[in-house]
mmCIF file of C-alpha atoms and ligand atoms in Angstrom:
data_model
loop_
_atom_site.group_PDB
_atom_site.id
_atom_site.type_symbol
_atom_site.label_atom_id
_atom_site.label_comp_id
_atom_site.label_asym_id
_atom_site.label_seq_id
_atom_site.Cartn_x
_atom_site.Cartn_y
_atom_site.Cartn_z
ATOM 1 C CA MET A 1 55.619 2.618 38.689
ATOM 2 C CA ASN A 2 54.160 4.359 35.713
ATOM 3 C CA ALA A 3 51.062 2.524 34.582
ATOM 4 C CA THR A 4 49.010 4.470 32.105
ATOM 5 C CA ASP A 5 46.295 1.894 31.662
ATOM 6 C CA ILE A 6 44.348 0.000 34.284
ATOM 7 C CA GLU A 7 45.608 -3.339 32.910
ATOM 8 C CA GLU A 8 49.105 -2.336 33.941
ATOM 9 C CA LEU A 9 48.200 -2.026 37.600
ATOM 10 C CA PRO A 10 49.630 -4.787 39.786
ATOM 11 C CA GLY A 11 46.936 -7.300 40.727
ATOM 12 C CA VAL A 12 44.770 -6.477 37.716
ATOM 13 C CA GLY A 13 44.603 -9.380 35.266
ATOM 14 C CA PRO A 14 42.568 -9.334 32.059
ATOM 15 C CA ALA A 15 39.417 -10.677 33.742
ATOM 16 C CA THR A 16 39.582 -8.125 36.555
ATOM 17 C CA ALA A 17 40.294 -5.359 34.057
ATOM 18 C CA ASP A 18 37.170 -6.288 32.113
ATOM 19 C CA LYS A 19 35.029 -6.292 35.236
ATOM 20 C CA LEU A 20 36.419 -2.921 36.269
ATOM 21 C CA LYS A 21 35.762 -1.432 32.870
ATOM 22 C CA ASP A 22 32.246 -2.826 32.799
ATOM 23 C CA ALA A 23 31.636 -1.106 36.114
ATOM 24 C CA GLY A 24 32.821 2.224 34.708
ATOM 25 C CA TYR A 25 36.381 2.171 36.071
ATOM 26 C CA THR A 26 37.905 2.949 32.722
ATOM 27 C CA ASP A 27 40.901 4.972 33.822
ATOM 28 C CA LEU A 28 43.376 5.352 36.650
ATOM 29 C CA MET A 29 41.733 8.418 38.104
ATOM 30 C CA ALA A 30 38.416 6.657 38.551
ATOM 31 C CA ILE A 31 40.162 3.924 40.527
ATOM 32 C CA ALA A 32 42.394 6.310 42.451
ATOM 33 C CA VAL A 33 39.467 8.165 43.970
ATOM 34 C CA THR A 34 37.234 5.196 44.759
ATOM 35 C CA ALA A 35 36.711 3.397 48.074
ATOM 36 C CA PRO A 36 38.310 -0.058 48.464
ATOM 37 C CA GLN A 37 35.026 -1.840 49.180
ATOM 38 C CA ALA A 38 33.333 -0.320 46.129
ATOM 39 C CA LEU A 39 36.169 -1.502 43.926
ATOM 40 C CA ALA A 40 36.179 -4.934 45.553
ATOM 41 C CA ASP A 41 32.459 -5.326 44.880
ATOM 42 C CA ALA A 42 32.717 -4.120 41.299
ATOM 43 C CA ALA A 43 35.587 -6.424 40.359
ATOM 44 C CA GLU A 44 34.663 -9.305 42.679
ATOM 45 C CA ILE A 45 38.060 -9.252 44.344
ATOM 46 C CA GLY A 46 39.175 -9.191 47.969
ATOM 47 C CA ALA A 47 39.320 -5.936 49.886
ATOM 48 C CA SER A 48 43.090 -6.103 50.389
ATOM 49 C CA THR A 49 43.692 -6.628 46.666
ATOM 50 C CA ALA A 50 41.397 -3.681 46.001
ATOM 51 C CA GLN A 51 43.425 -1.584 48.430
ATOM 52 C CA LYS A 52 46.654 -2.440 46.626
ATOM 53 C CA ILE A 53 45.150 -1.631 43.249
ATOM 54 C CA ILE A 54 43.908 1.726 44.502
ATOM 55 C CA ALA A 55 47.279 2.564 46.036
ATOM 56 C CA ALA A 56 49.019 1.817 42.728
ATOM 57 C CA ALA A 57 46.443 3.855 40.774
ATOM 58 C CA ARG A 58 46.979 6.804 43.114
ATOM 59 C CA GLU A 59 50.675 6.665 42.498
ATOM 60 C CA ALA A 60 50.217 6.476 38.730
ATOM 61 C CA ALA A 61 47.394 8.955 38.267
ATOM 62 C CA ASP A 62 48.079 12.637 38.331
ATOM 63 C CA ILE A 63 45.827 13.520 41.235
ATOM 64 C CA GLY A 64 47.100 17.079 41.324
ATOM 65 C CA GLY A 65 48.780 19.030 44.075
ATOM 66 C CA PHE A 66 47.979 21.943 46.339
ATOM 67 C CA GLU A 67 48.255 25.515 45.203
ATOM 68 C CA THR A 68 48.573 28.573 47.427
ATOM 69 C CA GLY A 69 45.728 31.039 47.635
ATOM 70 C CA GLU A 70 48.093 33.572 46.121
ATOM 71 C CA ALA A 71 48.735 31.380 43.085
ATOM 72 C CA LEU A 72 45.011 30.825 42.683
ATOM 73 C CA LEU A 73 44.315 34.536 42.879
ATOM 74 C CA GLU A 74 46.974 35.081 40.236
ATOM 75 C CA LYS A 75 45.236 32.563 38.002
ATOM 76 C CA ARG A 76 41.877 34.225 38.649
ATOM 77 C CA LYS A 77 43.311 37.454 37.224
ATOM 78 C CA PHE A 78 43.209 35.829 33.824
ATOM 79 C CA VAL A 79 39.555 34.854 34.077
ATOM 80 C CA GLY A 80 37.759 36.273 31.062
ATOM 81 C CA LYS A 81 34.099 37.152 30.739
ATOM 82 C CA LEU A 82 32.133 36.435 27.621
ATOM 83 C CA THR A 83 29.062 38.512 26.899
ATOM 84 C CA SER A 84 25.748 36.722 26.423
ATOM 85 C CA GLY A 85 24.379 39.600 24.371
ATOM 86 C CA ALA A 86 21.985 40.584 27.158
ATOM 87 C CA LYS A 87 23.162 43.088 29.803
ATOM 88 C CA ALA A 88 20.831 41.785 32.496
ATOM 89 C CA LEU A 89 22.064 38.246 31.985
ATOM 90 C CA ASN A 90 25.694 39.383 32.058
ATOM 91 C CA GLU A 91 25.084 41.212 35.323
ATOM 92 C CA LEU A 92 23.469 38.135 36.817
ATOM 93 C CA LEU A 93 26.683 36.266 35.985
ATOM 94 C CA GLY A 94 28.950 38.956 37.414
ATOM 95 C CA GLY A 95 29.898 40.340 34.003
ATOM 96 C CA GLY A 96 29.351 37.442 31.601
ATOM 97 C CA PHE A 97 30.158 33.765 31.135
ATOM 98 C CA GLU A 98 33.445 33.102 32.953
ATOM 99 C CA THR A 99 36.403 31.247 31.566
ATOM 100 C CA GLN A 100 37.981 28.446 33.643
ATOM 101 C CA ALA A 101 34.508 27.363 34.737
ATOM 102 C CA ILE A 102 31.602 25.257 33.585
ATOM 103 C CA SER A 103 28.349 27.112 33.027
ATOM 104 C CA GLU A 104 25.342 24.859 32.854
ATOM 105 C CA LEU A 105 22.141 25.954 31.126
ATOM 106 C CA PHE A 106 19.190 23.875 32.178
ATOM 107 C CA GLY A 107 15.519 24.148 31.450
ATOM 108 C CA GLU A 108 12.668 22.672 29.506
ATOM 109 C CA PHE A 109 12.571 22.375 25.688
ATOM 110 C CA GLY A 110 12.482 25.697 23.914
ATOM 111 C CA SER A 111 13.714 27.595 26.982
ATOM 112 C CA GLY A 112 16.668 29.009 25.060
ATOM 113 C CA LYS A 113 19.621 26.797 25.978
ATOM 114 C CA THR A 114 20.722 26.140 22.414
ATOM 115 C CA GLN A 115 20.047 29.746 21.404
ATOM 116 C CA ILE A 116 22.344 31.104 24.119
ATOM 117 C CA ALA A 117 25.043 28.637 23.074
ATOM 118 C CA HIS A 118 24.787 29.862 19.460
ATOM 119 C CA GLN A 119 25.017 33.466 20.627
ATOM 120 C CA LEU A 120 28.110 32.713 22.720
ATOM 121 C CA ALA A 121 29.754 31.075 19.698
ATOM 122 C CA VAL A 122 29.228 34.294 17.751
ATOM 123 C CA ASN A 123 30.177 36.640 20.596
ATOM 124 C CA VAL A 124 33.384 34.810 21.479
ATOM 125 C CA THR A 125 34.878 36.032 18.170
ATOM 126 C CA LEU A 126 34.496 39.653 19.290
ATOM 127 C CA PRO A 127 37.485 41.560 20.659
ATOM 128 C CA VAL A 128 37.838 41.611 24.435
ATOM 129 C CA ASP A 129 36.754 45.269 24.718
ATOM 130 C CA GLN A 130 33.455 44.305 23.101
ATOM 131 C CA GLY A 131 32.786 41.420 25.456
ATOM 132 C CA GLY A 132 34.370 38.675 23.360
ATOM 133 C CA LEU A 133 37.489 36.581 23.825
ATOM 134 C CA ASP A 134 38.902 36.998 20.352
ATOM 135 C CA GLY A 135 38.696 33.261 19.764
ATOM 136 C CA GLY A 136 36.768 30.410 18.255
ATOM 137 C CA THR A 137 34.446 27.624 19.365
ATOM 138 C CA ILE A 138 34.505 23.873 19.602
ATOM 139 C CA TRP A 139 30.960 22.548 19.622
ATOM 140 C CA ILE A 140 29.990 19.007 20.571
ATOM 141 C CA ASP A 141 26.485 18.456 19.282
ATOM 142 C CA SER A 142 24.609 15.456 20.641
ATOM 143 C CA GLU A 143 21.134 16.386 19.455
ATOM 144 C CA ASN A 144 21.860 17.676 15.968
ATOM 145 C CA THR A 145 20.610 21.142 16.846
ATOM 146 C CA PHE A 146 23.570 23.256 15.759
ATOM 147 C CA ARG A 147 22.315 25.538 12.962
ATOM 148 C CA PRO A 148 24.856 27.418 10.817
ATOM 149 C CA GLU A 149 22.013 29.560 9.444
ATOM 150 C CA ARG A 150 21.324 30.780 12.954
ATOM 151 C CA ILE A 151 24.997 31.684 13.404
ATOM 152 C CA SER A 152 24.871 33.697 10.159
ATOM 153 C CA GLN A 153 21.787 35.585 11.337
ATOM 154 C CA MET A 154 23.320 36.409 14.706
ATOM 155 C CA ALA A 155 26.652 37.407 13.165
ATOM 156 C CA THR A 156 24.934 39.671 10.656
ATOM 157 C CA ALA A 157 22.952 41.310 13.449
ATOM 158 C CA LEU A 158 26.289 42.218 15.082
ATOM 159 C CA GLU A 159 27.703 43.414 11.755
ATOM 160 C CA LEU A 160 30.199 40.573 11.723
ATOM 161 C CA ASP A 161 31.142 38.647 8.606
ATOM 162 C CA PRO A 162 28.914 35.541 8.743
ATOM 163 C CA ASP A 163 31.384 33.382 6.794
ATOM 164 C CA GLU A 164 34.314 34.317 9.021
ATOM 165 C CA THR A 165 32.193 33.606 12.068
ATOM 166 C CA LEU A 166 31.187 30.183 10.725
ATOM 167 C CA LYS A 167 34.832 29.398 10.030
ATOM 168 C CA SER A 168 35.673 30.015 13.680
ATOM 169 C CA ILE A 169 33.276 27.289 14.874
ATOM 170 C CA HIS A 170 34.228 23.616 14.738
ATOM 171 C CA VAL A 171 31.316 21.253 15.214
ATOM 172 C CA ALA A 172 31.252 17.499 15.787
ATOM 173 C CA ARG A 173 28.211 15.307 16.198
ATOM 174 C CA ALA A 174 28.369 12.958 19.186
ATOM 175 C CA PHE A 175 26.581 9.718 18.425
ATOM 176 C CA ASN A 176 26.577 8.278 21.926
ATOM 177 C CA SER A 177 27.912 9.111 25.370
ATOM 178 C CA HIS A 178 31.160 7.284 24.813
ATOM 179 C CA HIS A 179 31.732 9.106 21.547
ATOM 180 C CA GLN A 180 30.891 12.373 23.283
ATOM 181 C CA MET A 181 33.592 11.768 25.878
ATOM 182 C CA LEU A 182 36.104 10.910 23.172
ATOM 183 C CA LEU A 183 35.268 14.138 21.358
ATOM 184 C CA ALA A 184 35.898 16.086 24.547
ATOM 185 C CA GLU A 185 39.352 14.511 24.723
ATOM 186 C CA LYS A 186 39.910 15.249 21.054
ATOM 187 C CA ALA A 187 38.950 18.865 21.714
ATOM 188 C CA MET A 188 41.986 19.171 23.999
ATOM 189 C CA GLU A 189 44.205 18.207 21.080
ATOM 190 C CA VAL A 190 42.793 20.648 18.540
ATOM 191 C CA ALA A 191 41.931 23.613 20.764
ATOM 192 C CA LYS A 192 45.184 25.430 20.155
ATOM 193 C CA GLU A 193 44.998 25.018 16.401
ATOM 194 C CA TYR A 194 41.422 26.357 16.410
ATOM 195 C CA ASN A 195 42.200 29.099 18.948
ATOM 196 C CA ALA A 196 39.176 27.813 20.851
ATOM 197 C CA ARG A 197 38.051 29.930 23.800
ATOM 198 C CA LEU A 198 34.584 28.391 24.038
ATOM 199 C CA LEU A 199 33.597 24.750 24.337
ATOM 200 C CA VAL A 200 29.911 23.946 23.953
ATOM 201 C CA VAL A 201 28.405 20.566 24.795
ATOM 202 C CA ASP A 202 24.765 20.636 23.728
ATOM 203 C CA SER A 203 23.283 18.506 25.241
ATOM 204 C CA MET A 204 25.719 17.189 27.818
ATOM 205 C CA THR A 205 23.283 14.764 29.416
ATOM 206 C CA ALA A 206 20.912 13.525 26.684
ATOM 207 C CA HIS A 207 22.969 10.503 25.629
ATOM 208 C CA PHE A 208 23.721 9.566 29.217
ATOM 209 C CA ARG A 209 20.062 9.747 30.074
ATOM 210 C CA ALA A 210 19.066 7.612 27.084
ATOM 211 C CA GLU A 211 21.750 4.975 27.581
ATOM 212 C CA TYR A 212 21.907 4.457 31.329
ATOM 213 C CA ILE A 213 18.398 3.633 32.340
ATOM 214 C CA GLY A 214 17.135 2.562 35.711
ATOM 215 C CA ARG A 215 18.573 2.522 39.193
ATOM 216 C CA GLY A 216 21.096 -0.189 38.400
ATOM 217 C CA ALA A 217 22.818 1.993 35.821
ATOM 218 C CA LEU A 218 22.772 5.164 37.883
ATOM 219 C CA ALA A 219 26.113 4.738 39.635
ATOM 220 C CA GLU A 220 27.920 4.068 36.405
ATOM 221 C CA ARG A 221 26.222 6.964 34.641
ATOM 222 C CA GLN A 222 27.158 9.364 37.409
ATOM 223 C CA GLN A 223 30.707 8.139 37.441
ATOM 224 C CA LEU A 224 31.076 8.692 33.703
ATOM 225 C CA LEU A 225 29.401 12.095 33.819
ATOM 226 C CA ASN A 226 31.738 13.055 36.624
ATOM 227 C CA LYS A 227 34.729 12.031 34.571
ATOM 228 C CA HIS A 228 33.364 13.836 31.523
ATOM 229 C CA MET A 229 32.808 17.065 33.431
ATOM 230 C CA HIS A 230 36.248 17.003 34.984
ATOM 231 C CA GLY A 231 37.681 16.629 31.505
ATOM 232 C CA LEU A 232 35.679 19.675 30.432
ATOM 233 C CA LEU A 233 36.884 21.671 33.432
ATOM 234 C CA ARG A 234 40.442 20.844 32.523
ATOM 235 C CA PHE A 235 39.802 22.187 29.039
ATOM 236 C CA GLY A 236 38.558 25.411 30.608
ATOM 237 C CA ASP A 237 41.653 25.651 32.789
ATOM 238 C CA VAL A 238 44.218 24.816 30.147
ATOM 239 C CA PHE A 239 42.816 27.081 27.427
ATOM 240 C CA ASN A 240 41.297 29.724 29.691
ATOM 241 C CA ALA A 241 38.038 28.938 27.936
ATOM 242 C CA VAL A 242 34.332 29.214 28.671
ATOM 243 C CA ILE A 243 32.624 25.840 29.006
ATOM 244 C CA CYS A 244 28.922 25.972 28.231
ATOM 245 C CA VAL A 245 26.915 22.785 28.695
ATOM 246 C CA THR A 246 23.198 22.224 28.419
ATOM 247 C CA ASN A 247 21.031 19.926 30.447
ATOM 248 C CA GLN A 248 17.379 19.066 30.151
ATOM 249 C CA VAL A 249 15.051 18.946 33.075
ATOM 250 C CA MET A 250 13.253 15.773 33.980
ATOM 251 C CA ALA A 251 9.926 15.184 35.496
ATOM 252 C CA LYS A 252 9.786 13.524 38.869
ATOM 253 C CA PRO A 253 7.546 10.472 39.079
ATOM 254 C CA ASP A 254 4.878 12.738 40.521
ATOM 255 C CA ALA A 255 5.559 15.449 37.970
ATOM 256 C CA PHE A 256 1.902 16.077 37.410
ATOM 257 C CA PHE A 257 1.702 17.807 40.760
ATOM 258 C CA GLY A 258 5.336 18.278 41.624
ATOM 259 C CA ASP A 259 8.039 20.478 40.199
ATOM 260 C CA PRO A 260 8.948 19.143 36.760
ATOM 261 C CA THR A 261 12.174 21.066 36.735
ATOM 262 C CA ARG A 262 14.829 18.818 38.151
ATOM 263 C CA PRO A 263 17.969 18.880 36.022
ATOM 264 C CA ILE A 264 19.331 15.558 34.862
ATOM 265 C CA GLY A 265 22.598 14.372 36.252
ATOM 266 C CA GLY A 266 21.744 15.084 39.856
ATOM 267 C CA HIS A 267 24.453 15.917 42.354
ATOM 268 C CA ILE A 268 27.401 15.221 40.107
ATOM 269 C CA VAL A 269 26.440 17.733 37.457
ATOM 270 C CA GLY A 270 25.195 20.244 40.000
ATOM 271 C CA HIS A 271 28.346 20.213 42.043
ATOM 272 C CA THR A 272 30.780 20.252 39.161
ATOM 273 C CA ALA A 273 29.154 23.090 37.241
ATOM 274 C CA THR A 274 30.352 26.426 38.594
ATOM 275 C CA PHE A 275 27.404 28.428 37.333
ATOM 276 C CA ARG A 276 23.971 26.936 36.872
ATOM 277 C CA LEU A 277 21.353 28.916 35.012
ATOM 278 C CA TYR A 278 17.796 27.704 35.102
ATOM 279 C CA LEU A 279 15.941 29.016 32.029
ATOM 280 C CA ARG A 280 12.235 29.282 31.525
ATOM 281 C CA LYS A 281 9.915 30.733 28.930
ATOM 282 C CA SER A 282 7.945 33.877 29.553
ATOM 283 C CA LYS A 283 5.640 35.990 27.407
ATOM 284 C CA GLY A 284 6.470 37.422 23.964
ATOM 285 C CA GLY A 285 9.764 35.683 23.254
ATOM 286 C CA LYS A 286 11.013 36.718 26.709
ATOM 287 C CA ARG A 287 12.987 34.259 28.798
ATOM 288 C CA ILE A 288 13.860 34.256 32.460
ATOM 289 C CA ALA A 289 17.209 33.033 33.708
ATOM 290 C CA ARG A 290 17.701 32.186 37.365
ATOM 291 C CA LEU A 291 21.185 31.761 38.765
ATOM 292 C CA VAL A 292 21.372 28.856 41.175
ATOM 293 C CA ASP A 293 24.322 27.658 43.213
ATOM 294 C CA SER A 294 27.082 30.096 42.371
ATOM 295 C CA PRO A 295 30.258 30.151 44.489
ATOM 296 C CA ASN A 296 30.529 33.934 44.777
ATOM 297 C CA LEU A 297 27.390 35.535 43.347
ATOM 298 C CA PRO A 298 23.975 36.090 44.864
ATOM 299 C CA GLU A 299 21.041 34.144 43.516
ATOM 300 C CA GLY A 300 18.872 36.210 41.246
ATOM 301 C CA GLU A 301 16.958 36.404 38.017
ATOM 302 C CA ALA A 302 17.379 38.169 34.705
ATOM 303 C CA VAL A 303 14.950 38.664 31.851
ATOM 304 C CA PHE A 304 16.270 38.384 28.315
ATOM 305 C CA LEU A 305 14.891 38.136 24.802
ATOM 306 C CA VAL A 306 15.425 35.593 22.044
ATOM 307 C CA ASP A 307 14.413 36.814 18.600
ATOM 308 C CA GLY A 308 15.639 36.706 15.027
ATOM 309 C CA ASN A 309 18.750 38.709 15.925
ATOM 310 C CA GLY A 310 19.652 36.402 18.780
ATOM 311 C CA VAL A 311 19.917 37.034 22.508
ATOM 312 C CA SER A 312 19.368 40.567 23.843
ATOM 313 C CA ASP A 313 17.704 42.475 26.685
HETATM 314 P P1 GTP B 401 15.711 21.796 23.852
HETATM 315 O O1 GTP B 401 17.038 21.624 23.211
HETATM 316 O O2 GTP B 401 14.599 21.271 23.022
HETATM 317 O O3 GTP B 401 15.647 21.248 25.249
HETATM 318 O O4 GTP B 401 15.406 23.361 23.962
HETATM 319 P P2 GTP B 401 16.376 24.615 24.060
HETATM 320 O O5 GTP B 401 16.299 25.164 25.438
HETATM 321 O O6 GTP B 401 17.705 24.308 23.520
HETATM 322 O O7 GTP B 401 15.620 25.625 23.112
HETATM 323 P P3 GTP B 401 16.258 26.577 22.024
HETATM 324 O O8 GTP B 401 17.379 27.332 22.587
HETATM 325 O O9 GTP B 401 16.472 25.820 20.787
HETATM 326 O O10 GTP B 401 15.061 27.611 21.824
HETATM 327 C C1 GTP B 401 14.158 27.477 20.789
HETATM 328 C C2 GTP B 401 13.326 28.712 20.809
HETATM 329 O O11 GTP B 401 14.119 29.847 20.473
HETATM 330 C C3 GTP B 401 12.242 28.671 19.782
HETATM 331 O O12 GTP B 401 11.084 28.064 20.327
HETATM 332 C C4 GTP B 401 12.034 30.148 19.503
HETATM 333 O O13 GTP B 401 11.184 30.695 20.480
HETATM 334 C C5 GTP B 401 13.387 30.745 19.705
HETATM 335 N N1 GTP B 401 14.044 30.921 18.408
HETATM 336 C C6 GTP B 401 14.938 30.118 17.819
HETATM 337 N N2 GTP B 401 15.311 30.598 16.624
HETATM 338 C C7 GTP B 401 14.626 31.742 16.469
HETATM 339 C C8 GTP B 401 14.567 32.717 15.414
HETATM 340 O O14 GTP B 401 15.226 32.622 14.396
HETATM 341 N N3 GTP B 401 13.741 33.769 15.604
HETATM 342 C C9 GTP B 401 12.996 33.895 16.730
HETATM 343 N N4 GTP B 401 12.195 34.960 16.862
HETATM 344 N N5 GTP B 401 13.024 33.010 17.729
HETATM 345 C C10 GTP B 401 13.821 31.950 17.592
HETATM 346 MG MG1 MG B 402 18.520 22.664 22.578
#
């Protein structure tokens, strides 16, 4: 059986397909990895029908295979490191922003998330021996905060040709979460042509936060974010690229007294991002980055500077 669409799964008629899609089960993978009862509830079908649908989706979806540790180590040899422009920040990250991984920048407004992303888009054009990846950038902009002028400034500060640098960056505005996910898919198609070694999604969570409001929408939002992030990870794997996503922090209901620094997206985002950097403002243009939840690096902090020239120590 080689269904490519959920409508082609046995037992899924048009009405069931609509219910599944409304519940966020928009592709085979989402169905393949779900629990029968959850699917039964979402589509208002019996548990045994749900089981059959899931079995068929598992057969049709490419759920991936097992790789040996040796093969994985071999793949790790190709992991590149992209300089942030600040030595302390690079050290915190074990040498720079890694390819084949998602790095999440989270923090309050003005903490430097978008500035770091701009700096990475400039630095990625540098040769490898200067901390770059000799490539370009695909930038998905959900908040309309990409600034070509800023790229020019940062490029000039590094004695790069600002026009050449701007040409290496391909930007698309994402108008809603669905559009954002489509752009991420589109990025897979054009990455080779653009020699993209960096994918920026700034902000990854803003649309999702604005569109899926309240407890009732939470499950669907998380499911879509999960799908989105796995798509991004695949981009990182296939093109040996750095994935840099930004995420705002949200206040808890008791934010006035509590810690107003919880990233949006909860467990899904936290567990899918490989590196999470929590950014906060300090005195005199200084910023502090804290590494949280890294698979192989100690937690720690680094101080860096954002000024007219960009990101530095
Ligand atoms: P949100 O997207 O609002 O959540 O914030 P963010 O974390 O993306 O903030 P962003 O990276 O845009 O940081 C904005 C800050 O960077 C400004 O408040 C300035 O302090 C600094 N900044 C941006 N551009 C310049 C510049 O040209 N010169 C200097 N000196 N600082 C700048
Ligand atoms: Mg920003």
